[in-house]
Coordinates of C-alpha atoms in Angstrom, one line a residue:
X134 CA -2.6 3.7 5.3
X135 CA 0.0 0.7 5.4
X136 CA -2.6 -1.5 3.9
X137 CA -2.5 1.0 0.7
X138 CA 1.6 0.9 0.7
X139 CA 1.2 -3.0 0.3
X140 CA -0.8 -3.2 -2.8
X141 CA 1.6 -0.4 -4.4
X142 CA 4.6 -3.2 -3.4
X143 CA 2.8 -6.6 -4.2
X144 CA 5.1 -9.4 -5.6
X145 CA 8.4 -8.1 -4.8
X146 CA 8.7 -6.1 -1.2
X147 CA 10.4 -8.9 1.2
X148 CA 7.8 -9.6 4.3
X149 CA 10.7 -8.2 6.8
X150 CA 9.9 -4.9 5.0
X151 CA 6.5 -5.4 5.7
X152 CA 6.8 -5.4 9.4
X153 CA 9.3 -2.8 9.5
X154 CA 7.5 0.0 7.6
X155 CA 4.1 -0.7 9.0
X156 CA 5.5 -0.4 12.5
X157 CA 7.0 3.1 11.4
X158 CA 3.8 4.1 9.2
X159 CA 1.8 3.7 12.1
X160 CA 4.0 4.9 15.4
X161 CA 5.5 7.8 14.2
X162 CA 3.5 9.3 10.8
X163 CA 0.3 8.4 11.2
X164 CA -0.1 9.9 14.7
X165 CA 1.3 12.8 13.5
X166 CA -1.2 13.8 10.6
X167 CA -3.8 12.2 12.9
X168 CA -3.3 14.9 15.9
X169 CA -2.4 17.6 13.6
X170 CA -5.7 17.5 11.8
X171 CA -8.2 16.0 13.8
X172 CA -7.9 16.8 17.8
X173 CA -8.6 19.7 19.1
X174 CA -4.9 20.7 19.9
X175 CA -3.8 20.3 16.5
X176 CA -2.3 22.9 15.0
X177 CA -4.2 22.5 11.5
X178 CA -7.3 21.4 13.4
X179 CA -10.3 23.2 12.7
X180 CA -11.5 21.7 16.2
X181 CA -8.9 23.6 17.3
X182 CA -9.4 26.7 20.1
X183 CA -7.6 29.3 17.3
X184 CA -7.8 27.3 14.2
X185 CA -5.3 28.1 10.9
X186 CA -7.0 31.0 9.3
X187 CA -10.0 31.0 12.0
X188 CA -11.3 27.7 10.0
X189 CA -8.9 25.2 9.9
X190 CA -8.5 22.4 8.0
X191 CA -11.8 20.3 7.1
X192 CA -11.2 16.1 6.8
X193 CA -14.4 14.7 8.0
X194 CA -13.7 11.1 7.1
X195 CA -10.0 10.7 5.7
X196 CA -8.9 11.9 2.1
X197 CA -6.0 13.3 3.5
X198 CA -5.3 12.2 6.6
X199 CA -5.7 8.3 5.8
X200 CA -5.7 8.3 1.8
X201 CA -2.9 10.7 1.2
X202 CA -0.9 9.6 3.9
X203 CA -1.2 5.9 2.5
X204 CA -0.5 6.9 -0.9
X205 CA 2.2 8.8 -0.5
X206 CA 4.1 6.5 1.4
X207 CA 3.5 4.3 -1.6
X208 CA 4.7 6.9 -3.9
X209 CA 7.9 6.8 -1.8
X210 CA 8.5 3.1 -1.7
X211 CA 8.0 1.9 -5.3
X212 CA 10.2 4.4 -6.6
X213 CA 12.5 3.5 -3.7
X214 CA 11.6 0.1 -4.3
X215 CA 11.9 -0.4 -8.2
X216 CA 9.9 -2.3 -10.9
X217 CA 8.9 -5.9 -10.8
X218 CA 11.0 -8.2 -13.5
X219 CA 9.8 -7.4 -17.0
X220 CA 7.4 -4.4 -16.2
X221 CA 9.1 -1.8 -18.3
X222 CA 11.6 -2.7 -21.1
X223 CA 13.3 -1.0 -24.3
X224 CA 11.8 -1.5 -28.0
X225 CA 14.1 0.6 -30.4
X226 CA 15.1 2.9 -27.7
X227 CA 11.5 3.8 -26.5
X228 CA 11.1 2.5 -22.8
X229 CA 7.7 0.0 -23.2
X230 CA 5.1 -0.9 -19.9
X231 CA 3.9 -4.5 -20.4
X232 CA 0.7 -5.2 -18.6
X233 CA 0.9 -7.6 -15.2
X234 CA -3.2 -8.2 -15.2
X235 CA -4.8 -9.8 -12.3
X236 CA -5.7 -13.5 -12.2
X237 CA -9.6 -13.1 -11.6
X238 CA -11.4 -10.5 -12.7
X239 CA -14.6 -11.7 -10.3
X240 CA -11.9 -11.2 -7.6
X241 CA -11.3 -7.4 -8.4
X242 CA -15.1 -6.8 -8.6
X243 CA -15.7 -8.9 -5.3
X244 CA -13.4 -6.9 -3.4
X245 CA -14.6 -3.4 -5.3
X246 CA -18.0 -4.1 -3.7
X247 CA -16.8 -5.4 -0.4
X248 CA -15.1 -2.4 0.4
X249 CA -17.6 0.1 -1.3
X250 CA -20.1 -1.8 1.3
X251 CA -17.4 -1.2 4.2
X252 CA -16.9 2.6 3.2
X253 CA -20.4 3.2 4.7
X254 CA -19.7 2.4 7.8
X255 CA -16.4 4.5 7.2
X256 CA -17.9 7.6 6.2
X257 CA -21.5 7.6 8.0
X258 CA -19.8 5.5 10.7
X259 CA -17.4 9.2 11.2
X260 CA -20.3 11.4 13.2
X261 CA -20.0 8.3 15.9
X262 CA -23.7 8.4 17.1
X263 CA -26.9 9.2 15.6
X264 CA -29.0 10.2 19.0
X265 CA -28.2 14.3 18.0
X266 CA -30.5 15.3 15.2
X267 CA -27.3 17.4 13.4
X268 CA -25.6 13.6 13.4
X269 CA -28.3 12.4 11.4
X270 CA -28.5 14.7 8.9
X271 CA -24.6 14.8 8.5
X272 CA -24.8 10.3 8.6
X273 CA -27.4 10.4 5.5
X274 CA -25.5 12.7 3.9
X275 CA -22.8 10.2 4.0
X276 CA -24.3 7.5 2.6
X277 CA -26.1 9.1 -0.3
X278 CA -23.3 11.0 -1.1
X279 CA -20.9 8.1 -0.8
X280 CA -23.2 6.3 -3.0
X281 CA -23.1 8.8 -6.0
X282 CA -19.4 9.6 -5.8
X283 CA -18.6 6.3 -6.3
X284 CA -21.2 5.3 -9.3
X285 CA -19.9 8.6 -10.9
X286 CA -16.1 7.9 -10.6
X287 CA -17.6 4.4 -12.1
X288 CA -18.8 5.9 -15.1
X289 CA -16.1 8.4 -16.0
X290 CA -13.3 6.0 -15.8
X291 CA -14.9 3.2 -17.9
X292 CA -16.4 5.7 -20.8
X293 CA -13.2 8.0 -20.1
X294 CA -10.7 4.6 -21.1
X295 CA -13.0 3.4 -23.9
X296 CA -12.8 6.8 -25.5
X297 CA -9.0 6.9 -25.1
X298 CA -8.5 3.4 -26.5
X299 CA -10.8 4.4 -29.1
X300 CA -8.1 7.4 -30.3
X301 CA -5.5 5.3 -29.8
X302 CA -6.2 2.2 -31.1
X303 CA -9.7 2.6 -33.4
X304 CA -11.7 0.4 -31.6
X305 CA -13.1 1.4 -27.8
X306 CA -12.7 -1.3 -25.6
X307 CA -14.7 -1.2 -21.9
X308 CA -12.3 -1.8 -19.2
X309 CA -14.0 -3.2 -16.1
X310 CA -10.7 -3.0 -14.2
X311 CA -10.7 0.9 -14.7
X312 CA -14.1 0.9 -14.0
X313 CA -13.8 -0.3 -10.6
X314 CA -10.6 1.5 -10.0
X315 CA -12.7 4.9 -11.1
X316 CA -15.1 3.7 -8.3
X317 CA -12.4 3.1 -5.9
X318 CA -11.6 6.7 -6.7
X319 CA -14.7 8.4 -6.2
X320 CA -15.1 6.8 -3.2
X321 CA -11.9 7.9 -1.6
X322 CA -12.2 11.5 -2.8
X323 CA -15.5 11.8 -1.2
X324 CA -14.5 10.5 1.9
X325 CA -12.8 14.4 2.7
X326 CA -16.2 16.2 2.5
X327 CA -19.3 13.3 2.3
X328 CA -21.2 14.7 5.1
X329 CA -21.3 18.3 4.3
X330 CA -21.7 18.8 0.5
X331 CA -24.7 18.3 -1.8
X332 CA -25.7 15.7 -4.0
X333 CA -24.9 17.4 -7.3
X334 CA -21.6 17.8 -6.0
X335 CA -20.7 14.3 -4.7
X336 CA -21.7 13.4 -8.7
X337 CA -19.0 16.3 -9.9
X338 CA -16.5 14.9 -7.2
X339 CA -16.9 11.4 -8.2
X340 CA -17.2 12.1 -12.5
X341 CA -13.4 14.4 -11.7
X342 CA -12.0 11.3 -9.7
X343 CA -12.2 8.9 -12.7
X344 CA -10.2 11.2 -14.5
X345 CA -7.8 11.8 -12.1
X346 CA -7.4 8.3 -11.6
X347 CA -6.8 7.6 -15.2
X348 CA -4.3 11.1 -15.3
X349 CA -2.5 9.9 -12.3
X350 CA -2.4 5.5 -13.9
X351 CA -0.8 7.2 -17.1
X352 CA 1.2 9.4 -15.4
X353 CA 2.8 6.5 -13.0
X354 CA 4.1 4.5 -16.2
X355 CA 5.6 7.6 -18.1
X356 CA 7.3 8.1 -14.6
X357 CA 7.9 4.5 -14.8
X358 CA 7.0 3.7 -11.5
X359 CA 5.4 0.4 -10.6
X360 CA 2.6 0.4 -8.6
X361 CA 1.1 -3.2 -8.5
X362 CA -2.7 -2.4 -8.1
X363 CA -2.6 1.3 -8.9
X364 CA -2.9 2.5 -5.3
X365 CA -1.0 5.8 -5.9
X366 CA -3.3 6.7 -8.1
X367 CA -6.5 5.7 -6.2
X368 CA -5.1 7.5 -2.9
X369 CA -2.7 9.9 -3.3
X370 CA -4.2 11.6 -6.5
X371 CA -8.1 11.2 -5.3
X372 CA -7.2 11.8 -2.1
X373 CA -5.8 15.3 -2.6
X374 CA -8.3 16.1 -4.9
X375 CA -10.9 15.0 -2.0
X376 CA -9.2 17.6 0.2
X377 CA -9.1 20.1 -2.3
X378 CA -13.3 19.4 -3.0
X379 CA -14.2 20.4 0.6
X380 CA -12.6 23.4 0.2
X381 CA -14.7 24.3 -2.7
X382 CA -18.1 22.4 -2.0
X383 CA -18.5 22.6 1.7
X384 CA -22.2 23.8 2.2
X385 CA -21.9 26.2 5.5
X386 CA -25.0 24.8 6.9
X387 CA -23.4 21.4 7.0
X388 CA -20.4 23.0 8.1
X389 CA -21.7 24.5 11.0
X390 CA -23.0 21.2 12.1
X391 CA -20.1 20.0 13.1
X392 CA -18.2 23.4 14.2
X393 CA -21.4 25.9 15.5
X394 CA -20.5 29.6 15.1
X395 CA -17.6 28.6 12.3
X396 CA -18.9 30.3 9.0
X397 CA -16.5 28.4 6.6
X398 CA -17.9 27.5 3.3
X399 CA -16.7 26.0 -0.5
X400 CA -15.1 28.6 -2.5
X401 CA -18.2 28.2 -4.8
X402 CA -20.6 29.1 -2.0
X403 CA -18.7 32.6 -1.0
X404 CA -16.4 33.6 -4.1
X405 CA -15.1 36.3 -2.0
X406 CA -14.0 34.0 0.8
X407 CA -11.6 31.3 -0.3
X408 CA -9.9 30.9 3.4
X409 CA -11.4 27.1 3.8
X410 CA -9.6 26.3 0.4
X411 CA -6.0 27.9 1.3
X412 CA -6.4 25.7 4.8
X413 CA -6.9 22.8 2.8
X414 CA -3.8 23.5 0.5
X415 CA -1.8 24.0 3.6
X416 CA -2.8 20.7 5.1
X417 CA -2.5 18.7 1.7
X418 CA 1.3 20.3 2.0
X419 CA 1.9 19.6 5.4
X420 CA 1.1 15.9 5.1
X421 CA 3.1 15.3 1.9
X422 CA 6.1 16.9 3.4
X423 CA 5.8 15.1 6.7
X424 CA 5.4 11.9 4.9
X425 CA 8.5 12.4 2.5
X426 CA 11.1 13.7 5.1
X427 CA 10.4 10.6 7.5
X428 CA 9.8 7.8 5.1
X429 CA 11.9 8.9 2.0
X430 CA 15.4 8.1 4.3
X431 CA 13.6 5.2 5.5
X432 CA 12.9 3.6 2.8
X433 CA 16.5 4.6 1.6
X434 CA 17.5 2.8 4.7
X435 CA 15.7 -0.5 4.2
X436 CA 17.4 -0.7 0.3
X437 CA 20.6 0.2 1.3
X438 CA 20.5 -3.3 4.2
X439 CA 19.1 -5.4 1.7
X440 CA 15.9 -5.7 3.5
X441 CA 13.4 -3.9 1.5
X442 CA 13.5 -6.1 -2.4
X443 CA 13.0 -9.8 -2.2
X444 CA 15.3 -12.6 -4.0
X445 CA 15.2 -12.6 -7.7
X446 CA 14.0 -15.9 -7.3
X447 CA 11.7 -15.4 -5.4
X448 CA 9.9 -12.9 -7.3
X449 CA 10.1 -15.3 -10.4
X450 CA 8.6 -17.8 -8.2
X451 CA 5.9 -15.9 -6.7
X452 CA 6.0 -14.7 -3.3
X453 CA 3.7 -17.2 -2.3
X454 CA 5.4 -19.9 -2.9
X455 CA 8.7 -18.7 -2.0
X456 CA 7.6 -16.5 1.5
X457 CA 4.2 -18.6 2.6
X458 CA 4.8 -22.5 0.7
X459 CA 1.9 -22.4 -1.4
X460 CA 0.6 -21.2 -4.7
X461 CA -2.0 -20.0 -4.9
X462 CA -2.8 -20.3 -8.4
X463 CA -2.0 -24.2 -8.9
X464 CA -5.4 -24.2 -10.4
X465 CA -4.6 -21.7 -12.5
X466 CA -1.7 -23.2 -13.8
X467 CA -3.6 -26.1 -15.0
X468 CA -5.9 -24.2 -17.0
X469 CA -2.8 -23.3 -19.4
X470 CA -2.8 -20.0 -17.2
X471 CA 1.1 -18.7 -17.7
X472 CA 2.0 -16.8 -14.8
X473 CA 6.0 -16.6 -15.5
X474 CA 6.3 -15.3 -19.0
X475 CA 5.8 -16.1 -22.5
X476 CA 8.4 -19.3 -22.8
X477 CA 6.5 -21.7 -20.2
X478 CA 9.5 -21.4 -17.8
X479 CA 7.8 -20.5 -13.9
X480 CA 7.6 -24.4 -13.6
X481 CA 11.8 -24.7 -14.3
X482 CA 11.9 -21.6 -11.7
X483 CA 9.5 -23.4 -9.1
X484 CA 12.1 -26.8 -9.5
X485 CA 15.9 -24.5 -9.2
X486 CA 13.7 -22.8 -5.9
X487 CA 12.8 -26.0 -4.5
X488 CA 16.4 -27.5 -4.9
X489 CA 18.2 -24.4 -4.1
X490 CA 16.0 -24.5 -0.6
X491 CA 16.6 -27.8 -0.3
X492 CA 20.3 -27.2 -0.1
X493 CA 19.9 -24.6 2.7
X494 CA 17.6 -27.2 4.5
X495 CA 20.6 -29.8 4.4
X496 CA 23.3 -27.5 5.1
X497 CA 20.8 -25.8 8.0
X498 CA 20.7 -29.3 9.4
X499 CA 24.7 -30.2 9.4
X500 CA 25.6 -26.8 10.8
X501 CA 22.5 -28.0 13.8
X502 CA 24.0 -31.7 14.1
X503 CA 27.6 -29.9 14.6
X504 CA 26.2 -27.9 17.1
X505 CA 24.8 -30.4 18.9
X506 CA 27.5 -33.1 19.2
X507 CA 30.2 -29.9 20.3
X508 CA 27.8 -29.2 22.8
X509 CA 27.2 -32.8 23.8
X510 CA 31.0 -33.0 23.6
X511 CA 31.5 -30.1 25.8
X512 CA 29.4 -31.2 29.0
X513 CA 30.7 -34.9 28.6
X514 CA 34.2 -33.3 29.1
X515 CA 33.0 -30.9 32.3
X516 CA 31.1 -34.1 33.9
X517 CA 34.1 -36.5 33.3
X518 CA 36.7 -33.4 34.3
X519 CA 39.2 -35.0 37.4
X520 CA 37.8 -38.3 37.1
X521 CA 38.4 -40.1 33.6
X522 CA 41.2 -38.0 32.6
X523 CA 41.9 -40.0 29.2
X524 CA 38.2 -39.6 28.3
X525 CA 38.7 -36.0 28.7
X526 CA 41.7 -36.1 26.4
X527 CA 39.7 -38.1 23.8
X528 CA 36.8 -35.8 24.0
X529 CA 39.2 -32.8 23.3
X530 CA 40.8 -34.1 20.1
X531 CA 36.4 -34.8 18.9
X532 CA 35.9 -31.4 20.3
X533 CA 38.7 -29.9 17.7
X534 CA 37.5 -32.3 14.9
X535 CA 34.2 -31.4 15.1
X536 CA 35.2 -27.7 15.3
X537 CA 37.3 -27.8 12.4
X538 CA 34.3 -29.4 10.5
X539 CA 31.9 -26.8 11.6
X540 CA 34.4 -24.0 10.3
X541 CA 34.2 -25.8 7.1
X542 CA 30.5 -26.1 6.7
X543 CA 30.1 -22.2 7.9

């Protein structure tokens, strides 16, 4: 979950901010959703003794309790946070998104598939042995359905965009960046219900979440929001449509699987039952509200200190440079790759940051040296005390000289 507020901040969140809100993500939300949903005591739980509604609320693998939670912190923060430099501006009064793309588009799909590979483990991985027979079935059902959720969210998203650019612009262009976002999306609204759907379902699951996912992109930049790699989105939209699912796909042999003697099913498998949906509503509510009344004040918090944005420069600059002393795309930059803007200017920003650090390295060092010689100064003057009484006296006026030069540095 603070992994998926990160990407929502990239380029401008300081690294103190970092710290700060993943330390309160995961001691005092987190934990909360977790117990609340998954333990047995949990009052949503469907583990629970007396579950809500005599079902509870169904998350086999984490749309809501990992995705939402994630994404609506991120929701929280970028609004909080504000817009990086240049994102949104005004062309004859109507407010205008420019595009920030990526460097590497091999990048984006290497990391699509690296964590589409991962996800198996996090979905089949979530009935934590396979030695029951029930396990098994429920651990296929993962992975297959994993599988077609994903290609489906694929497929929607790309042929969804290319139609849209199509009305819009008269020519349909195939976005392979919405592509793997609609992939990312299908996988994370899956992840609520993989082990106890159908197959046909995943596909319906995965073909909605590339919609959503292009709804909820849209949406962001109307809103103007400015999420750096569409996590909100991804997430928060997928993910509460992945909670939502389970309520209406759950198969109740599946179901009873993992809770014998529960006879909770989809909505679509008992029209006249729709108790396992209104549990899944509650808990979609309960997380967003949980998440919002803790981490809307502290991200409030973290703005109001100055601790949350970066520098100006140092956004201009690239966090990399500025926060870890590299760039990351110096080779890039020698393809004729403009980073900056349109005038050719990050290399004029990279020189002022250098100098201007360069000046707080020199005046860091006087305000040391100072230190140093009042401190050398001051045990001279207790070692000589009662013995070399003009020394003492000699040390004293150095002792005020270099006091009134460190007053004059600070």
């Amino acid at each position: 979950s603070a992994t998926i507020v990160a990407g929502a901040l990239a380029e401008r969140s300081q690294m103190l901010a970092y710290l700060l809100y993943s330390t309160a993500l995961t001691a005092f939300v987190y934990p909360i959703v977790v117990h609340s949903i998954w333990t047995p005591n949990g009052f949503l739980s469907s583990f629970n003794a007396n579950p809500l509604l005599g079902i509870g609320v169904i998350d086999y693998a984490g749309s809501l309790v990992v995705h939402v939670t994630g994404g609506q912190t991120a929701l929280i923060a970028a609004h909080v946070l504000g817009a990086r430099k240049g994102r949104f501006h005004e062309i004859d009064g109507r407010r205008i998104a420019k595009d920030f793309p990526g460097h590497s588009i091999a990048l984006k799909m290497l990391g699509v598939f690296i964590l589409w590979f991962g996800w198996y483990g996090f979905n089949a991985g979530s009935v934590y042995y396979i030695t029951v027979k029930s396990n098994a079935v429920l651990a296929q059902n993962a992975v297959v359905n994993t599988t077609l959720s994903a290609a489906a969210g694929c497929i929607s998203a790309l042929l969804a965009k290319a139609w849209l650019s199509e009305r819009q612009t008269g020519e349909a262009t195939f976005s392979l960046t919405d592509a793997l976002w609609g992939c990312l999306s299908g996988l994370v609204s899956v992840t609520g219900g993989c082990a106890i759907i159908d197959s046909w379902a995943s596909i319906v699951i995965g073909l909605i979440s590339g919609l959503i996912y292009l709804w909820g992109s849209n949406l962001l930049v109307k809103m103007q929001v400015d999420d750096a790699v569409d996590a909100i989105p991804i997430h928060l939209c997928s993910g509460v449509w992945g909670a939502l699912s389970v309520g209406l796909f759950a198969v109740p042999e599946y179901v009873q699987l993992i809770h014998p003697g529960v006879t909770a099913a989809g909505w679509f498998y008992k029209i006249n039952d729709g108790r396992l949906l209104a549990c899944q509503v509650i808990g979609i509510l309960f997380v967003l509200g949980w998440v919002t009344v803790l981490m809307l004040p502290f991200f409030g918090l973290l703005h109001y200190l100055g601790w949350l944005r970066a520098d100006s420069l140092d956004e201009i600059v690239g966090l990399d440079i500025s926060y870890h002393g590299a760039n990351v795309l110096t080779n890039y930059n020698q393809g004729n790759i403009n980073i900056a803007d349109d005038n050719g200017s990050h290399d004029q920003y990279v020189a002022e940051h250098h100098q201007r650090r360069q000046q707080q390295r020199e005046q860091n060092q006087k305000r040391s040296s100072l230190r140093r010689r009042m401190l050398f100064l001051d045990l001279s003057s207790s070692k000589s005390d009662h013995h070399i009484p003009t020394r003492q006296q000699e040390g004293g006026e150095n002792a005020i000289e270099m006091e009134e030069g460190a007053n004059a540095v600070f």
